[in-house]
PDB file of C-alpha atoms in Angstrom:
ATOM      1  CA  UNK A   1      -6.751 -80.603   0.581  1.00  0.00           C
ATOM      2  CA  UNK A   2      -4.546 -83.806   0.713  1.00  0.00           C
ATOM      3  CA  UNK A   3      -6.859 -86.759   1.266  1.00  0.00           C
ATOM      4  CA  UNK A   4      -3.889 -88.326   2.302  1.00  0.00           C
ATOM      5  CA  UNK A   5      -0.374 -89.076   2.203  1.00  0.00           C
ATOM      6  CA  UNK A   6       0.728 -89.576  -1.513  1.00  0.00           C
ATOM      7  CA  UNK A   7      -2.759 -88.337  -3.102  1.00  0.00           C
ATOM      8  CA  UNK A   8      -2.327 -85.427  -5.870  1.00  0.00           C
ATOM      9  CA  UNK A   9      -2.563 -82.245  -4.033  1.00  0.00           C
ATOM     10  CA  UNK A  10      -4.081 -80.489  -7.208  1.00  0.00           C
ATOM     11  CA  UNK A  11      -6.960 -79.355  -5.062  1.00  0.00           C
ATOM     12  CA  UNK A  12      -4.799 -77.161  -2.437  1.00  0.00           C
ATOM     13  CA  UNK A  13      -5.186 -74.131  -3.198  1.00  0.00           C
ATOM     14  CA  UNK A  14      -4.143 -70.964  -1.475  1.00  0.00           C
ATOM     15  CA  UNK A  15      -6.693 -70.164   0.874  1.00  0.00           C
ATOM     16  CA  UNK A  16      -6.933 -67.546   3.903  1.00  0.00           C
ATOM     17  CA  UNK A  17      -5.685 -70.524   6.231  1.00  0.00           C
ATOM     18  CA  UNK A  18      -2.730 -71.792   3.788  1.00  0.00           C
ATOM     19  CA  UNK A  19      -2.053 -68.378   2.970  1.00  0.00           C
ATOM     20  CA  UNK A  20      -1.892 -67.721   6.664  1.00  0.00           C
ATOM     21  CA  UNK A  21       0.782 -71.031   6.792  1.00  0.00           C
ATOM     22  CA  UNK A  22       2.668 -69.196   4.272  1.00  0.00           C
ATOM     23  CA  UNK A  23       2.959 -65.722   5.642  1.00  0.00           C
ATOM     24  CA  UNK A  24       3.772 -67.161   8.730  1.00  0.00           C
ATOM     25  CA  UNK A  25       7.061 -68.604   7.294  1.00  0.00           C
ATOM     26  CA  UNK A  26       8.866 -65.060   7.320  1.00  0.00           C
ATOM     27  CA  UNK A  27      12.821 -64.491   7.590  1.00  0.00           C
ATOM     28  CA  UNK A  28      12.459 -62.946  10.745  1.00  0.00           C
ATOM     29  CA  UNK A  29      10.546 -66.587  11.810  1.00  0.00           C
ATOM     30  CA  UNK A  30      12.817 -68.807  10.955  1.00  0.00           C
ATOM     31  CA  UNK A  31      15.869 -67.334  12.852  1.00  0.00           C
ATOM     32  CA  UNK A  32      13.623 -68.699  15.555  1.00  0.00           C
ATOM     33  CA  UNK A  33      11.801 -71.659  14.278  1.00  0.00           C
ATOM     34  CA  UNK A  34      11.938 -74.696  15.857  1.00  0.00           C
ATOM     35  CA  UNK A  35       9.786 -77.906  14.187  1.00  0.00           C
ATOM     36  CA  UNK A  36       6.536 -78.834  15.263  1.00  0.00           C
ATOM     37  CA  UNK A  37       6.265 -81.992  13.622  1.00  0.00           C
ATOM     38  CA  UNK A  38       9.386 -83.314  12.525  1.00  0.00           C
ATOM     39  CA  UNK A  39      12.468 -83.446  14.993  1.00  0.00           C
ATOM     40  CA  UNK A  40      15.452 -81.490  14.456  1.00  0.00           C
ATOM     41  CA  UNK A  41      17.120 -84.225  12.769  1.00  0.00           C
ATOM     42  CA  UNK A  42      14.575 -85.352  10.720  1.00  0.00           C
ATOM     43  CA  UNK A  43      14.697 -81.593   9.521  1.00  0.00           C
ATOM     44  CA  UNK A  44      18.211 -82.024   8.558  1.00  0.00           C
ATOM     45  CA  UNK A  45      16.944 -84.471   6.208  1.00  0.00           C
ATOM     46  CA  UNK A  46      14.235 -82.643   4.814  1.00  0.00           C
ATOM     47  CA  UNK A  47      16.291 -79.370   4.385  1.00  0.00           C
ATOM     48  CA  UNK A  48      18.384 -81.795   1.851  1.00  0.00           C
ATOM     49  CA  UNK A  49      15.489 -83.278   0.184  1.00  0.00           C
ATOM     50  CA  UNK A  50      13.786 -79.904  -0.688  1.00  0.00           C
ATOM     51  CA  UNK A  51      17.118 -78.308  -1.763  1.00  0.00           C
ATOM     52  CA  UNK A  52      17.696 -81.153  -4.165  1.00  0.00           C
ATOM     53  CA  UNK A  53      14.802 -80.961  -5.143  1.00  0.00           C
ATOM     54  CA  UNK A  54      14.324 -77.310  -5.942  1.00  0.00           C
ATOM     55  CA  UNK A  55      18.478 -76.295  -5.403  1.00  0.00           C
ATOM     56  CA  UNK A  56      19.469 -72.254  -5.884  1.00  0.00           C
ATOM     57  CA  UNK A  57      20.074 -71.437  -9.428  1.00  0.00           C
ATOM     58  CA  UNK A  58      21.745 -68.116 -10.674  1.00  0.00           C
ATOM     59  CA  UNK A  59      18.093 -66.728 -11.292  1.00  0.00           C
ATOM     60  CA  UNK A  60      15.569 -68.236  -8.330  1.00  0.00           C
ATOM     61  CA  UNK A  61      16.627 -69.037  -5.168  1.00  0.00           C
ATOM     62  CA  UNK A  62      16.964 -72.265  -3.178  1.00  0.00           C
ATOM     63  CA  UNK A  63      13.772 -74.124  -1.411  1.00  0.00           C
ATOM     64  CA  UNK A  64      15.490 -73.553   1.959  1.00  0.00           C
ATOM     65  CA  UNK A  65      15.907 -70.155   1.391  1.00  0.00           C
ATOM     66  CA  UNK A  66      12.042 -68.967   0.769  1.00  0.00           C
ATOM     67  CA  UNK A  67      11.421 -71.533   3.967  1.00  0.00           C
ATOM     68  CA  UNK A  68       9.855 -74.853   1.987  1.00  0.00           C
ATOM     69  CA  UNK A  69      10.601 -76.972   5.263  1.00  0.00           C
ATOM     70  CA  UNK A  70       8.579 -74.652   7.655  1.00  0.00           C
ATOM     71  CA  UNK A  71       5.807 -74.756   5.401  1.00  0.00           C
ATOM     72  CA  UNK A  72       5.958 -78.572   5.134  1.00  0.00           C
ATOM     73  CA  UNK A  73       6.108 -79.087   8.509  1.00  0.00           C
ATOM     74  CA  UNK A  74       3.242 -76.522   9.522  1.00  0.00           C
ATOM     75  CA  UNK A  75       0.983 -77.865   7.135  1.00  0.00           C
ATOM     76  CA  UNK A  76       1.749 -81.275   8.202  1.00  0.00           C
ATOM     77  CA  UNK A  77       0.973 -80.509  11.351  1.00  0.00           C
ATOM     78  CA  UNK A  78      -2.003 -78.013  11.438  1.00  0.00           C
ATOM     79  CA  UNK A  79      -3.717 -79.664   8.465  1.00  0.00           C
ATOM     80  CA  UNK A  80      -3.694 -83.196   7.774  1.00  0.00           C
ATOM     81  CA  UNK A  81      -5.089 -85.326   9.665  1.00  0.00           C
ATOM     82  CA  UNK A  82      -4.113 -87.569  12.378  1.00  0.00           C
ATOM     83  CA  UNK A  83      -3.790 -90.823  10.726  1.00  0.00           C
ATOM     84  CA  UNK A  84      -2.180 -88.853   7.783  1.00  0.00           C
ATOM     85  CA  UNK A  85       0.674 -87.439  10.103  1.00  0.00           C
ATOM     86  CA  UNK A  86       1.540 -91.183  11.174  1.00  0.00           C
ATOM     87  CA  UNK A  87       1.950 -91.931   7.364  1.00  0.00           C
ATOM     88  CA  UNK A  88       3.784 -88.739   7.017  1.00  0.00           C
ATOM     89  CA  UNK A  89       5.953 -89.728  10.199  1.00  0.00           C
ATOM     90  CA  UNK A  90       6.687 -93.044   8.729  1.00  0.00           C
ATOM     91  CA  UNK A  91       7.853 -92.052   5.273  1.00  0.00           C
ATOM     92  CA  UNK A  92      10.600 -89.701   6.615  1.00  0.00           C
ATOM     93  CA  UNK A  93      11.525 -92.760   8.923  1.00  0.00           C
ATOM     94  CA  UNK A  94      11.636 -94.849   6.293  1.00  0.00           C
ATOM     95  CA  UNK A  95      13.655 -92.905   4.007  1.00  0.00           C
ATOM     96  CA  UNK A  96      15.817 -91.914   6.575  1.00  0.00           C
ATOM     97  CA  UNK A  97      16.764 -95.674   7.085  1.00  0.00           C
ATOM     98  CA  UNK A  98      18.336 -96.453   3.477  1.00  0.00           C
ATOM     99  CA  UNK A  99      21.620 -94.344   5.145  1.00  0.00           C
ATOM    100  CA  UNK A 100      21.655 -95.965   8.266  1.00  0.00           C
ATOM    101  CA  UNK A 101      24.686 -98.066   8.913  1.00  0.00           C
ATOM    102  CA  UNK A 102      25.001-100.985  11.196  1.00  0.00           C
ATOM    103  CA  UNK A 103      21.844 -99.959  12.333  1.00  0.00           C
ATOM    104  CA  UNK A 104      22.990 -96.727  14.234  1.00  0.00           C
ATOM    105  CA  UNK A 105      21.302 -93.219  14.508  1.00  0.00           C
ATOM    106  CA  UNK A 106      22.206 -91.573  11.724  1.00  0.00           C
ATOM    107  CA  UNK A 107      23.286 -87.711  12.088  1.00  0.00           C
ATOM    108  CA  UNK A 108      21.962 -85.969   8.822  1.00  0.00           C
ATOM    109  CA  UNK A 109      23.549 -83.463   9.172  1.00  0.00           C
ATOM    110  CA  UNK A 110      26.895 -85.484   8.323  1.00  0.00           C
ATOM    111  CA  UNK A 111      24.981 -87.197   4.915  1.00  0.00           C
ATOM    112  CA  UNK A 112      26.089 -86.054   2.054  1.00  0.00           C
ATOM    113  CA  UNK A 113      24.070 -84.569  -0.362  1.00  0.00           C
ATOM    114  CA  UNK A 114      25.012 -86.843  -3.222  1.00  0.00           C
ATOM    115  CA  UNK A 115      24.123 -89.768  -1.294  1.00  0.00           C
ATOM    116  CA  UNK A 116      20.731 -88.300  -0.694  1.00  0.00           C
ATOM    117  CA  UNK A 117      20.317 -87.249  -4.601  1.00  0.00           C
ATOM    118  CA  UNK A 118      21.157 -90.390  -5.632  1.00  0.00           C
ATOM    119  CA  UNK A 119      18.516 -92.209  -3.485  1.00  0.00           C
ATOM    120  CA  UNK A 120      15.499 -89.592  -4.446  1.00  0.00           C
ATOM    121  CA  UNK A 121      16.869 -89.378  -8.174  1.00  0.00           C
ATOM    122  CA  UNK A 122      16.336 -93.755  -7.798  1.00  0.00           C
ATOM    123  CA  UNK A 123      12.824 -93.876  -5.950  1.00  0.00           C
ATOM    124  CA  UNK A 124      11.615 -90.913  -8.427  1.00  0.00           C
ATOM    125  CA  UNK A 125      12.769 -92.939 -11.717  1.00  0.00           C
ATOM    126  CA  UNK A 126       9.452 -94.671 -12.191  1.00  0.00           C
ATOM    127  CA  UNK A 127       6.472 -94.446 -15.158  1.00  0.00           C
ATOM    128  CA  UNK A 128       3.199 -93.090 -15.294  1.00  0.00           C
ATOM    129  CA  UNK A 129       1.809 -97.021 -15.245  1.00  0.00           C
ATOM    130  CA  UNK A 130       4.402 -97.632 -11.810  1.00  0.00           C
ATOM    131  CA  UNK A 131       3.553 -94.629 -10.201  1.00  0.00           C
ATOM    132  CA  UNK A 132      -0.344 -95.814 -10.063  1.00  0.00           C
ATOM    133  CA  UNK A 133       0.649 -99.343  -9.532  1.00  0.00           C
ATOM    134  CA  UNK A 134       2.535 -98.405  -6.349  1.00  0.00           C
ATOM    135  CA  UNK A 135      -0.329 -95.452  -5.410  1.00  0.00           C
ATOM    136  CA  UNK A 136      -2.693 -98.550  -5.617  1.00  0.00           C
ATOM    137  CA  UNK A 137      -0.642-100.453  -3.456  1.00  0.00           C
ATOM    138  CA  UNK A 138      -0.137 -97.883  -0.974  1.00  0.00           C
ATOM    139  CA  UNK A 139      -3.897 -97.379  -0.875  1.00  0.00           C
ATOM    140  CA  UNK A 140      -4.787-100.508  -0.566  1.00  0.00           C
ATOM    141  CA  UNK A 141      -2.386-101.541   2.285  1.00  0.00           C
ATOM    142  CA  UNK A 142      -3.474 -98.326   4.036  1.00  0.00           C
ATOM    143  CA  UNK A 143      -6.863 -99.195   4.042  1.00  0.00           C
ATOM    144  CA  UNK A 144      -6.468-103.118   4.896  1.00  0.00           C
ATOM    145  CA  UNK A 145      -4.337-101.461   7.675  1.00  0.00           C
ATOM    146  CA  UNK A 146      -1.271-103.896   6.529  1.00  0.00           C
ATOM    147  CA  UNK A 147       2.791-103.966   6.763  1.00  0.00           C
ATOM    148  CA  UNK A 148       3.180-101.085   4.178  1.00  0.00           C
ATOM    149  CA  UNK A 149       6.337-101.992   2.288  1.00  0.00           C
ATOM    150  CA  UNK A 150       9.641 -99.787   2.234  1.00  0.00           C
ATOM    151  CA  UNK A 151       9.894 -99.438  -1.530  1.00  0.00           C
ATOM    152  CA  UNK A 152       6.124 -98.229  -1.524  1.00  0.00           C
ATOM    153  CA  UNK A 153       6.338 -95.821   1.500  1.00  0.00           C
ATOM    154  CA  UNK A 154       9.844 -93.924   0.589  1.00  0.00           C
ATOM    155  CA  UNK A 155       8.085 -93.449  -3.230  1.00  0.00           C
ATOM    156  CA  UNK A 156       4.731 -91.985  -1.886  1.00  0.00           C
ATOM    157  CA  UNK A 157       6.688 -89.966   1.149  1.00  0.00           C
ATOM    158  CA  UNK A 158       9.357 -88.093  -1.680  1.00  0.00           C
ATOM    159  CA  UNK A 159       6.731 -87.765  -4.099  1.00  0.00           C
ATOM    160  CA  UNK A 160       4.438 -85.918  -1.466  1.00  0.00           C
ATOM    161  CA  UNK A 161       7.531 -83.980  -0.598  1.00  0.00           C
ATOM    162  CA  UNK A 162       8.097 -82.840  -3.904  1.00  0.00           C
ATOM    163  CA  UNK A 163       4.501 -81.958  -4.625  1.00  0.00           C
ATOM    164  CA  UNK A 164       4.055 -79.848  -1.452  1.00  0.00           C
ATOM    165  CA  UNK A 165       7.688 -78.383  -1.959  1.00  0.00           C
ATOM    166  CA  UNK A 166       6.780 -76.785  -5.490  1.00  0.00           C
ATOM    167  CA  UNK A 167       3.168 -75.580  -4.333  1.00  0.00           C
ATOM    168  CA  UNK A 168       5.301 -73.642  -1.779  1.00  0.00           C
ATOM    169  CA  UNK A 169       7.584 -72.726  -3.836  1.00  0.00           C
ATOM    170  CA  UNK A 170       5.321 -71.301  -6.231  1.00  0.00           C
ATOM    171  CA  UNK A 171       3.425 -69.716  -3.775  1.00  0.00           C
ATOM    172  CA  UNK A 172       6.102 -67.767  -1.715  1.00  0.00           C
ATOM    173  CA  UNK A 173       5.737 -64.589  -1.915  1.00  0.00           C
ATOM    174  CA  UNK A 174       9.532 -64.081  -3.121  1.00  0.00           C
ATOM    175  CA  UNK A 175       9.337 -66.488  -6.158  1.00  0.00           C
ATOM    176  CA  UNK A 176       6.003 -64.937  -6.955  1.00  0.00           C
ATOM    177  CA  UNK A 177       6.980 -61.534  -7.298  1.00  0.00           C
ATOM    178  CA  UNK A 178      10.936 -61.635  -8.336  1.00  0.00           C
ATOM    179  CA  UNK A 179      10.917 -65.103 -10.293  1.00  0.00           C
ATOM    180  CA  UNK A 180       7.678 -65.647 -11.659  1.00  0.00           C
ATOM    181  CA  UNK A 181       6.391 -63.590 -13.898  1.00  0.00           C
ATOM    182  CA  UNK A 182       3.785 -61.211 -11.176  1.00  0.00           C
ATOM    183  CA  UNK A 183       0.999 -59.287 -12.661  1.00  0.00           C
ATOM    184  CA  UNK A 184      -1.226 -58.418  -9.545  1.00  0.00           C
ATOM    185  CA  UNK A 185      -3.623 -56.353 -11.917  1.00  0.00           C
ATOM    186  CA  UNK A 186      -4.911 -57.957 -14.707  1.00  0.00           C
ATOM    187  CA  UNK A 187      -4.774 -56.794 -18.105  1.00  0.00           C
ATOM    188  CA  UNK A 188      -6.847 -57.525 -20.709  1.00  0.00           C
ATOM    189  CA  UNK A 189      -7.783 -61.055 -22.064  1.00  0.00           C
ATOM    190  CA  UNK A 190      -5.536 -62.507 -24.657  1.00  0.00           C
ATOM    191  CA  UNK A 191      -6.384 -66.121 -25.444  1.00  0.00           C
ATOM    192  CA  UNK A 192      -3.219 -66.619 -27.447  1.00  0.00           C
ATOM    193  CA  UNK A 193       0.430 -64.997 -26.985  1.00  0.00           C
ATOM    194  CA  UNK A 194       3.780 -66.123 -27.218  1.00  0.00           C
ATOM    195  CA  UNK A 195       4.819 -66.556 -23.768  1.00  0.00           C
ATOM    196  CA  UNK A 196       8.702 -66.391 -24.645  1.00  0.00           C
ATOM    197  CA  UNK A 197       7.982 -62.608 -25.704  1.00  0.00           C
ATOM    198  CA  UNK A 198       5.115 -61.854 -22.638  1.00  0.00           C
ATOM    199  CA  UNK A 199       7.216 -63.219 -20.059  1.00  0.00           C
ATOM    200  CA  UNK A 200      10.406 -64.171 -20.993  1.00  0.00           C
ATOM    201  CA  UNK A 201       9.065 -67.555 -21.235  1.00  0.00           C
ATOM    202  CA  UNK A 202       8.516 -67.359 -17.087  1.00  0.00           C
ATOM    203  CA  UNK A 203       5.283 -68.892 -15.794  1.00  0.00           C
ATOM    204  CA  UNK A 204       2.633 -66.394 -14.369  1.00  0.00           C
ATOM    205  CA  UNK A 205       2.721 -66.452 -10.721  1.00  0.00           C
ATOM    206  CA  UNK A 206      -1.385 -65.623 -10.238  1.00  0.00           C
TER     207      UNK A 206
END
């Protein structure tokens, strides 16, 4: 699981409980779901983020649409832990500052996408050797329990976003079945194929 906000989340897997996070982020749910972590503007936000960041092509369908945010925000709530949430709480703060404007509330719903894209598409632009230097500063300010800078923060908070956004992604069942390629049976074992002819060049899904 996350060890934290920002850490790889290479080791989440799809277990009985995440599955049961997953499952429980139906259609029929979300014509009813209201946050449990995030507030209903911060969701605004987030909606934006995860659409930019996986938007609706002709062939696969848009984070929103195969509910990214409601798994984000039940596994931010259910799973991490406390101390994580507050990190998690002050990223989407953070980020959600760069558009305020004479220091008002900001209605994100009234932000245009662009402006968002242009500000993820900026924090994201950074190397392998600045993404550890900044991971190493984030670390290291969360465990000295100092001021965490805004540069720092808004890079670990949208990377984290993206990360859990394509593990969702990937794991709904939709993509799974209609845009991945699904084999829920496996064949036999063939340790080298061209995946352009096996699956149309689509990733496997299992």
């Amino acid at each position: 699981m996350l060890k934290g906000l920002g850490l790889s989340i290479g080791a989440l897997t799809v277990s009985p409980y995440i599955t049961g996070i997953l499952q429980s982020c139906t259609d029929r749910e979300n014509l009813l779901w209201k946050p449990a972590f995030f507030t209903e503007n911060q969701v605004f936000l987030l909606n934006k983020v995860v659409n930019i960041i996986l938007p609706e092509t002709p062939d696969s369908p848009s984070a929103t649409q195969v509910n990214v945010p409601q798994f984000i925000d039940k596994y931010v709530f259910e799973v991490i832990k406390p101390k994580d949430q507050k990190l998690f709480k002050k990223g989407i703060s953070s980020f959600g500052n760069l558009f305020m404007k004479d220091n008002k509330k900001v209605d994100f719903r009234d932000v245009k996408d662009t402006d968002i894209e242009n500000k993820i598409s900026k924090i994201l632009n950074k190397s392998k050797k600045e993404h550890k230097e900044i991971m190493k500063n984030f670390n290291d300010s969360v465990k000295s329990k100092s001021t965490i800078e805004a540069d720092v923060i808004n890079y670990v908070f949208i990377d984290s976003v993206r990360e859990l956004s394509i593990f969702a992604y990937k794991s709904s069942e939709y993509v799974a079945e209609k845009v991945l390629a699904y084999y829920p049976v496996p064949g036999k074992q063939q340790g080298c194929i061209d995946l352009q002819k096996a699956t149309n060049g689509k990733a496997y899904s299992l």
